[in-house]
GROMACS .gro file of C-alpha atoms in nm:
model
  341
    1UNK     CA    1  -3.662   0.647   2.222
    2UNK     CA    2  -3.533   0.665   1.871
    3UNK     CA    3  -3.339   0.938   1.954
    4UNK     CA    4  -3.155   0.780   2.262
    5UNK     CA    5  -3.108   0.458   2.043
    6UNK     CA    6  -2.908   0.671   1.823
    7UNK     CA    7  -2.704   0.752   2.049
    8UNK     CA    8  -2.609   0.431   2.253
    9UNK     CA    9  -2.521   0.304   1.896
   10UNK     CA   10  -2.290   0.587   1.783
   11UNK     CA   11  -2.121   0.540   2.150
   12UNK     CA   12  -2.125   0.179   2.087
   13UNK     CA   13  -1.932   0.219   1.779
   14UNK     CA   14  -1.707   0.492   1.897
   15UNK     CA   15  -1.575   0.244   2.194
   16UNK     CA   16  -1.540  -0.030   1.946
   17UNK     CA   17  -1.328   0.216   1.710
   18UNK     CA   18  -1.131   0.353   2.048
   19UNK     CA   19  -1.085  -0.017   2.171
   20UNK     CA   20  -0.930  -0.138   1.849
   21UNK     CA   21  -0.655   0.200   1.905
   22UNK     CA   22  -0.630   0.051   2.245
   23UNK     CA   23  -0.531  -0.295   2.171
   24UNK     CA   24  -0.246  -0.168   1.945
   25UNK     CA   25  -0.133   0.085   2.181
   26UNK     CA   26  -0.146  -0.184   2.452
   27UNK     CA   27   0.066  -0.409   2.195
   28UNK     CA   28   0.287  -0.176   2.214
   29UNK     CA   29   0.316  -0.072   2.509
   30UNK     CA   30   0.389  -0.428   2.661
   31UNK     CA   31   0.625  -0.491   2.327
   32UNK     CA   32   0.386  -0.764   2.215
   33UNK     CA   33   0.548  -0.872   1.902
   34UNK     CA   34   0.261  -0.834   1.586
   35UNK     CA   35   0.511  -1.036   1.347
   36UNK     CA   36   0.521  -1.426   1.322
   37UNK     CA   37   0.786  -1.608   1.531
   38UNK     CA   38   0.783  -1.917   1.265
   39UNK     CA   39   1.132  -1.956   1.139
   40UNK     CA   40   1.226  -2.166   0.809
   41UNK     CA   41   1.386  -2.405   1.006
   42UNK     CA   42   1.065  -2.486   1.175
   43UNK     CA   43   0.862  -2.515   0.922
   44UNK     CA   44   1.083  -2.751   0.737
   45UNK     CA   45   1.043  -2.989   1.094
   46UNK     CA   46   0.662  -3.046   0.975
   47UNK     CA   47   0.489  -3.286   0.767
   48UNK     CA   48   0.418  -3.113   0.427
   49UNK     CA   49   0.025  -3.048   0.538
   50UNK     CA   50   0.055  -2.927   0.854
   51UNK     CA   51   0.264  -2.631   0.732
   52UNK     CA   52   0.034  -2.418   0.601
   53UNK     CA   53  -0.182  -2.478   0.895
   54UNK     CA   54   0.094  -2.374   1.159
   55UNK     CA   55   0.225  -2.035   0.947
   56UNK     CA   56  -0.170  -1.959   0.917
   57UNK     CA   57  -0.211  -1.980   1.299
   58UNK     CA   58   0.149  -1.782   1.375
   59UNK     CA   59   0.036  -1.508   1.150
   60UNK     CA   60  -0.318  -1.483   1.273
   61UNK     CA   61  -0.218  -1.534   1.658
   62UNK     CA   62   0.055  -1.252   1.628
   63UNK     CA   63  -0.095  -1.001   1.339
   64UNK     CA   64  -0.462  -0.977   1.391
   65UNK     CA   65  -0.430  -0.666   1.623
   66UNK     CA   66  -0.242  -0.462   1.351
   67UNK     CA   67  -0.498  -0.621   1.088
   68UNK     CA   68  -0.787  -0.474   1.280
   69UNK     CA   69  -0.686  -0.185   1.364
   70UNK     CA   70  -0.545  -0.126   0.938
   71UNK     CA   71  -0.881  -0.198   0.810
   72UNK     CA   72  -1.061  -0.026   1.040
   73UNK     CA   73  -0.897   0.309   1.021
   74UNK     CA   74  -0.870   0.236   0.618
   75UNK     CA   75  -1.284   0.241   0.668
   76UNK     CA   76  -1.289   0.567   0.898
   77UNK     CA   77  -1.022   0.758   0.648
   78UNK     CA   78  -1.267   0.665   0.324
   79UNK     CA   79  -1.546   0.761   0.466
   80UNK     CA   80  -1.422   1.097   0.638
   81UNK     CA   81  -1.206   1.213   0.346
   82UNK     CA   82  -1.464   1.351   0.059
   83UNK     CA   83  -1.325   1.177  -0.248
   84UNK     CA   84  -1.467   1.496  -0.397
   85UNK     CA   85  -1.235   1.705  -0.215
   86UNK     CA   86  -0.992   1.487  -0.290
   87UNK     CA   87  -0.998   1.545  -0.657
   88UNK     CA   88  -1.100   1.963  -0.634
   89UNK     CA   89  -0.733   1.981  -0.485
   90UNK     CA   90  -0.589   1.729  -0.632
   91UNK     CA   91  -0.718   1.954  -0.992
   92UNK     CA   92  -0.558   2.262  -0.844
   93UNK     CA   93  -0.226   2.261  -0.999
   94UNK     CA   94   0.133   2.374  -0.892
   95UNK     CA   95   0.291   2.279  -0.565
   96UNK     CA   96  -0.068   2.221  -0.376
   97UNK     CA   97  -0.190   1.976  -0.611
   98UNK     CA   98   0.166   1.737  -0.572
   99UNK     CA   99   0.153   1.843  -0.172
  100UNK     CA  100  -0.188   1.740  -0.151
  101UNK     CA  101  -0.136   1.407  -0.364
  102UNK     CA  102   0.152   1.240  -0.136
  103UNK     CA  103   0.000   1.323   0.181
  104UNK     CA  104  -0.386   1.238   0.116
  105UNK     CA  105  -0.290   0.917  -0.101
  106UNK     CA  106  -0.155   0.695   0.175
  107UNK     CA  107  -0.512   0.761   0.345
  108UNK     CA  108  -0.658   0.532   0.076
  109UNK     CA  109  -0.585   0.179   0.179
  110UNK     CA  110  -0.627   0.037  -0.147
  111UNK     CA  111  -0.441  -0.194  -0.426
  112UNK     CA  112  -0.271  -0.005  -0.706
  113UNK     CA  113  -0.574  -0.163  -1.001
  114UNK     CA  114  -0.858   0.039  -0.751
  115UNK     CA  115  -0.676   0.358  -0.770
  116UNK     CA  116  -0.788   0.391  -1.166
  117UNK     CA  117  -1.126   0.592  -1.118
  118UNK     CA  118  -0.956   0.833  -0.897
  119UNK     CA  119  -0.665   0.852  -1.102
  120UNK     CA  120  -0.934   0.920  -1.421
  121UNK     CA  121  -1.134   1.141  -1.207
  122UNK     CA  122  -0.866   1.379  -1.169
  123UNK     CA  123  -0.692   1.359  -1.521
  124UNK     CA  124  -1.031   1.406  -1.648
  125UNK     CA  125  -1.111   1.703  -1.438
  126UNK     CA  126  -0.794   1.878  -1.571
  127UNK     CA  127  -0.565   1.861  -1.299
  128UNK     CA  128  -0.305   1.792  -1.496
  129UNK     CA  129  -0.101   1.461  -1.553
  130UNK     CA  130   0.169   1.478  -1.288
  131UNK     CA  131  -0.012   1.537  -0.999
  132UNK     CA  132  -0.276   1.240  -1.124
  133UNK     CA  133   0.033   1.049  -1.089
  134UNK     CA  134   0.151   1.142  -0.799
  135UNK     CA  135  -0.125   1.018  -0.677
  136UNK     CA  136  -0.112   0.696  -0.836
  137UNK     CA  137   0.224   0.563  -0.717
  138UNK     CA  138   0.214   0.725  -0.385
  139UNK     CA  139  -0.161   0.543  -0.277
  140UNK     CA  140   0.001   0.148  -0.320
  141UNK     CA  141   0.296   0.190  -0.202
  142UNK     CA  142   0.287   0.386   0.083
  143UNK     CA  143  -0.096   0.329   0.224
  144UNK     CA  144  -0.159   0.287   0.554
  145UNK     CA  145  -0.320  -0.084   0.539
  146UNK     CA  146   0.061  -0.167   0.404
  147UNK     CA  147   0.268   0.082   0.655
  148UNK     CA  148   0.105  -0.087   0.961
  149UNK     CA  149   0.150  -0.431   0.839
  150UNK     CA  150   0.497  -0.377   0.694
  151UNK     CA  151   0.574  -0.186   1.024
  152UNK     CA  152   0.471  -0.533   1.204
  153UNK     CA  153   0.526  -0.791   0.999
  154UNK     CA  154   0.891  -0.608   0.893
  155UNK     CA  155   1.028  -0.348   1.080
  156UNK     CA  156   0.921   0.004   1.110
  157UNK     CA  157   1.264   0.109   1.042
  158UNK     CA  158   1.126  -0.056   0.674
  159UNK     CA  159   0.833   0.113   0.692
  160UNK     CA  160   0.936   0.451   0.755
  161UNK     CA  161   1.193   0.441   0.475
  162UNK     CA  162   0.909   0.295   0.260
  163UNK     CA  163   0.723   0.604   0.328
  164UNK     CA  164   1.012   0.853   0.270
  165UNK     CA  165   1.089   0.694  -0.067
  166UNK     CA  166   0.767   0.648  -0.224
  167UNK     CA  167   0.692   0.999  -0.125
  168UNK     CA  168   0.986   1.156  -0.314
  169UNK     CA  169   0.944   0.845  -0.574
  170UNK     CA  170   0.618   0.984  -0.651
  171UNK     CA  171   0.643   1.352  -0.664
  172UNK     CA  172   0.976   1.335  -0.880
  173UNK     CA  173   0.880   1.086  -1.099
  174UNK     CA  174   0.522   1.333  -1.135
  175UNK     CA  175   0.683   1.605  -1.236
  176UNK     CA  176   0.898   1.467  -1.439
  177UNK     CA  177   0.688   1.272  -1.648
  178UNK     CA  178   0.407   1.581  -1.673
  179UNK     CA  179   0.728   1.793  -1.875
  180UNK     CA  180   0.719   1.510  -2.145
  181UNK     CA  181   0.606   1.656  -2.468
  182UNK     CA  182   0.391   1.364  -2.503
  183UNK     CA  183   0.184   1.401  -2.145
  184UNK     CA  184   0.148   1.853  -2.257
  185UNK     CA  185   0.009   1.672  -2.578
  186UNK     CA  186  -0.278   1.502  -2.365
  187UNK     CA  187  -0.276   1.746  -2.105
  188UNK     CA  188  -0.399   1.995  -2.406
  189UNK     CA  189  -0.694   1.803  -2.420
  190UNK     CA  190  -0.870   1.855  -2.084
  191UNK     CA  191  -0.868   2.212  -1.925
  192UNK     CA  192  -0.912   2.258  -1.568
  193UNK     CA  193  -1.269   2.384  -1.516
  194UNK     CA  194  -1.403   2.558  -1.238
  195UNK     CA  195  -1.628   2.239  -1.011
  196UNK     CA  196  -1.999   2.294  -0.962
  197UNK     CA  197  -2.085   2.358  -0.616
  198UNK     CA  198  -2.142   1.990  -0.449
  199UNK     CA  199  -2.435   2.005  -0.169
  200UNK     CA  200  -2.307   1.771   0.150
  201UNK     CA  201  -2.586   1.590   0.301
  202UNK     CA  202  -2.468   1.606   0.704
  203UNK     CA  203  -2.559   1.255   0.818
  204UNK     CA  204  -2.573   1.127   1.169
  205UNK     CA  205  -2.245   1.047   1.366
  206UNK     CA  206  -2.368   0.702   1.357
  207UNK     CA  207  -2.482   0.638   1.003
  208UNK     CA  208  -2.125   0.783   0.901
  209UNK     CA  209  -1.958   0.515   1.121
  210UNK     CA  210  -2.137   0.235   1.042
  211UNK     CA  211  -2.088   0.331   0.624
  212UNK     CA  212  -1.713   0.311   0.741
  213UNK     CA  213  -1.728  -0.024   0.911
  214UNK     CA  214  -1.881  -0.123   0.605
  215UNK     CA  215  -1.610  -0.003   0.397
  216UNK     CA  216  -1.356  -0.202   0.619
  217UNK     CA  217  -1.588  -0.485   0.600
  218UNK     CA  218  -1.587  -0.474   0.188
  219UNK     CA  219  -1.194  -0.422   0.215
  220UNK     CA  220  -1.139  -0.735   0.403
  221UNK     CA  221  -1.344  -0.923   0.239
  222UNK     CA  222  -1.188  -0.835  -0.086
  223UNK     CA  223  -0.847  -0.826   0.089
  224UNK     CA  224  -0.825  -1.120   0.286
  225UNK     CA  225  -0.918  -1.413   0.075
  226UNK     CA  226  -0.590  -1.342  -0.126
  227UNK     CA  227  -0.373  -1.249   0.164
  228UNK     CA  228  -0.424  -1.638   0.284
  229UNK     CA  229  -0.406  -1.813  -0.038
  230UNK     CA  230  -0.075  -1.595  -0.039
  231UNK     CA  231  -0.020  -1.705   0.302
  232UNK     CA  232  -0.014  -2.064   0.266
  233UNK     CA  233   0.173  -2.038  -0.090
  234UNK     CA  234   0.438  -1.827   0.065
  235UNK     CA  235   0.480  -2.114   0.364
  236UNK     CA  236   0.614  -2.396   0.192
  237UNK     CA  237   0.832  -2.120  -0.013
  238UNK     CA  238   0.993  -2.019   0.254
  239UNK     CA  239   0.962  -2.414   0.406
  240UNK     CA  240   1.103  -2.519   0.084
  241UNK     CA  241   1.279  -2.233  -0.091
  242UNK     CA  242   1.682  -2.334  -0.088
  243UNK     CA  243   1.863  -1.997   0.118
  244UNK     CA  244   2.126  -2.014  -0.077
  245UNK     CA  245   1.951  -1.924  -0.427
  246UNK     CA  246   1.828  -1.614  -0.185
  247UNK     CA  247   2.210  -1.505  -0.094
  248UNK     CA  248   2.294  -1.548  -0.418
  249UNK     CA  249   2.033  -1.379  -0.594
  250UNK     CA  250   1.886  -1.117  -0.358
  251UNK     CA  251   2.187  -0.944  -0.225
  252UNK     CA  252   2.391  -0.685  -0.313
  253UNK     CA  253   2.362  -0.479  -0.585
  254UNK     CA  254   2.286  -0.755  -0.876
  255UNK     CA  255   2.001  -0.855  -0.601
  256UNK     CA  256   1.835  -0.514  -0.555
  257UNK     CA  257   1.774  -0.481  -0.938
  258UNK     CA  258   1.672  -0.817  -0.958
  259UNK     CA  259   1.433  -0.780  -0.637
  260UNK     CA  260   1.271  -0.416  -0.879
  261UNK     CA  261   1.248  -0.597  -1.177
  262UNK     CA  262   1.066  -0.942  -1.057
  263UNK     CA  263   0.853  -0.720  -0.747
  264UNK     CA  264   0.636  -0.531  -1.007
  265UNK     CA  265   0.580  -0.741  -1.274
  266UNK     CA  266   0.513  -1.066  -1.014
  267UNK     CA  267   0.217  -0.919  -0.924
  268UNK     CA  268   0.057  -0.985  -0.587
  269UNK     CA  269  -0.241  -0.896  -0.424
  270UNK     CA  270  -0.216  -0.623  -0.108
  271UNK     CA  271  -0.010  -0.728   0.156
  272UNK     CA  272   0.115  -1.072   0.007
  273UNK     CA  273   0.399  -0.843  -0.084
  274UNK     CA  274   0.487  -0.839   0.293
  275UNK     CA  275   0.466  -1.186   0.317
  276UNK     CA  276   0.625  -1.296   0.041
  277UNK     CA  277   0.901  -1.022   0.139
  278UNK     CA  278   0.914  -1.184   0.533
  279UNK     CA  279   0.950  -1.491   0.390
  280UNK     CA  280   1.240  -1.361   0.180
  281UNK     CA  281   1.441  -1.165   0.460
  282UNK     CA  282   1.364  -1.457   0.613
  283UNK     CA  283   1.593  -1.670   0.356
  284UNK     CA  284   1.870  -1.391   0.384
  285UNK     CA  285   1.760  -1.110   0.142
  286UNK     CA  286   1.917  -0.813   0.212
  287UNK     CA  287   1.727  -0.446   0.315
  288UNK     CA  288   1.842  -0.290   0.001
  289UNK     CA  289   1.653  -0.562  -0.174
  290UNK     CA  290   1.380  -0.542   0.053
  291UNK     CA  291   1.299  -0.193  -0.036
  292UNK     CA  292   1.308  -0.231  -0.417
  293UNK     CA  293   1.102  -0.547  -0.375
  294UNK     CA  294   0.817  -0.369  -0.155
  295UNK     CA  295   0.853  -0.072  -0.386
  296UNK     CA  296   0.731  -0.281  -0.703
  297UNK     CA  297   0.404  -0.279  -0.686
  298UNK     CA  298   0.261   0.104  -0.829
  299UNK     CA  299   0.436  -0.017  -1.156
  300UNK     CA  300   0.278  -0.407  -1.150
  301UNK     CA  301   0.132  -0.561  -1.471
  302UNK     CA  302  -0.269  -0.468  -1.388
  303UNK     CA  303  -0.151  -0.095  -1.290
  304UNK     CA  304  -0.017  -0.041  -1.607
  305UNK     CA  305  -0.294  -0.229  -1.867
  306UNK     CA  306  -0.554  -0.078  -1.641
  307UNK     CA  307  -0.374   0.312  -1.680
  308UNK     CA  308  -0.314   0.263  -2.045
  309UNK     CA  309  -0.729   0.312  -2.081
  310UNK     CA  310  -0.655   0.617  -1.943
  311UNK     CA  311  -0.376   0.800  -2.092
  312UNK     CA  312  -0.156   0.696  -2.362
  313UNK     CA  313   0.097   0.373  -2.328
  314UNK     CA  314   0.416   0.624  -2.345
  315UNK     CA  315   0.279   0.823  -2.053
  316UNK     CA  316   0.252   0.487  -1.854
  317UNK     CA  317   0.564   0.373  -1.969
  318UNK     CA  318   0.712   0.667  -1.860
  319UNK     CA  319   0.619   0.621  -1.524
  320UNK     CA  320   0.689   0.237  -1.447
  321UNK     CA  321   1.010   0.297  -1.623
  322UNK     CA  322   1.097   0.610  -1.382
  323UNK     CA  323   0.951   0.346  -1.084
  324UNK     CA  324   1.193   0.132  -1.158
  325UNK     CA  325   1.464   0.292  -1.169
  326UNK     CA  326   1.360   0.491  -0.842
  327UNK     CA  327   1.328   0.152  -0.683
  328UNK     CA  328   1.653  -0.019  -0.752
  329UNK     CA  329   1.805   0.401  -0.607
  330UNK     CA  330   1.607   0.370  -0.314
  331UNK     CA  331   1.722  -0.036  -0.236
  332UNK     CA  332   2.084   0.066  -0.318
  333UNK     CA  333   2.104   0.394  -0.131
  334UNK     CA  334   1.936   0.244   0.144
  335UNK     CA  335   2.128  -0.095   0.175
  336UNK     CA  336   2.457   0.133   0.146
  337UNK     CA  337   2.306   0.379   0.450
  338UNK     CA  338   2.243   0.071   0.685
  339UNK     CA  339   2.541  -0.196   0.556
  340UNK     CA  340   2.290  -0.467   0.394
  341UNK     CA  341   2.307  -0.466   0.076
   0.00000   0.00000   0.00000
């Protein structure tokens, strides 16, 4: 009996986990649009508290498939990727370790402050400092909670270059800053050392699915409190906001380096970014400036102060000064590629 319980569950969950791939596919396939259909101009036609109500409902009518299926798959991706794996490779130095950082980071669906024990884990484990970094810039910016939704909510002509540029972002600005004679100073001080042998307990199909659904479960509900505080702040912004300060300001090529500068230090919580940044192309900011604003956030405020307990403040100064300046590249060589900047 217990025995064939176990196993209606773990089908139980697998068809949930296959039915939320479904519904997106099916999205898809009928061209269902995920984003909002709310324009300024319409929220502007509302009383003042009704709009938050009526951008709440677009956003949750039109984006709670891609929501779904983002935390979901975040869950299934932490719990199927070994974070101790993650950090033996990650510790293995040369051309693997950077490799292995861009591609596995985006596989962690989490904010750029939550990436500090990993980061730690694999300073302290020797695997040198550019790599560790690597890793750092590449998880926030490029995740796959934030592809989906940007991909949505955006374009996925956005989210494809977001991918591309944070990847190279990441690895150049890695290897540059691990040739600094400050970052061989503190690299001298931990040695790569051979890891212990780790024993993996083999759990049920089922237990492992469930500890994921949990994990999306403790996402959203850190996740999603912020996102709609975020939401209803960003509706009477872009209700409110004049477009002309935004065609002004956030155009061109004054606007791309003012969209880098303001979208890392105005730090907001996962995914308000892609509001905030709707709500902004929304107003008439350009792509350019779209990309350097999305690409703020590995080099926000609580990344840094959080880092700095970790390495030395000219090692993370290094690298949010090398983000920024890769930012306001990417916006301008990317407004200049598609004529919107």
């Amino acid at each position: 009996m217990e025995d064939f319980v176990k196993k209606a569950r773990t089908v139980a969950l697998l068809g949930f986990v296959f039915g939320v791939l479904a519904l997106l596919i099916y999205s898809r396939i009928r061209a269902y649009s995920l984003a909002p259909t709310l324009q300024p101009i319409d929220l502007r036609g509302l009383p003042w508290w009704q709009i938050p109500i009526a951008y709440l409902w677009d956003y949750i009518s039109h984006a709670w498939i891609c929501l779904l299926f983002a935390f979901t798959f975040a869950g299934l991706f932490s719990e199927f990727i070994p974070k101790h794996v993650v950090t033996k490779y990650l510790s293995s130095g040369g051309i693997v370790a950077y490799g292995f950082a861009a591609l596995i980071a985006p596989l962690f669906t989490v904010c750029s402050c939550t990436m500090i024990p990993l980061f730690a884990g694999v300073v302290y484990a020797g695997g040198g400092i550019g790599p560790a970094i690597t890793f750092l810039l590449m998880a926030p910016s490029a995740n796959i909670l934030s592809i989906v939704v940007t991909g949505e909510i955006l374009s996925w002509e956005l989210a494809v270059v977001r991918i591309v540029a944070s990847l190279i972002s990441a690895v150049v600005i890695g290897v540059i800053v691990s040739k600094l004679p400050w970052s061989k100073k503190f690299e001298e001080q931990y040695t790569p050392t051979k890891a212990p042998a780790v024993d993996i307990e083999k759990r049920p199909l089922d237990e492992r699915l469930i500890s994921a659904l949990k994990v999306s479960k403790d996402l959203a509900k850190r996740v999603l409190p912020a996102f709609v505080a975020g939401l209803i702040a960003v509706s009477y912004f872009e209700a409110y906001f004049p477009e002309t300060a935004v065609a002004t300001y956030l155009t061109g090529g004054l606007g791309v380096v003012i969209a880098a500068v303001i979208g890392g230090p105005l730090y907001t919580p996962t995914l308000v970014e892609i509001v905030l940044g709707k709500a902004l192309v929304d107003l008439g900011m350009s792509k350019g400036a779209t990309l350097s604003w999305l690409m703020g956030q590995p080099y926000d405020v609580p990344n840094t102060i959080s880092a700095a307990r970790i390495v030395p403040w000219k090692i993370v100064l290094s690298y949010a000064i090398l983000a920024l300046i890769f930012s306001i590249t990417s916006g301008m060589i990317y407004g200049l590629l598609v004529n919107s900047l």
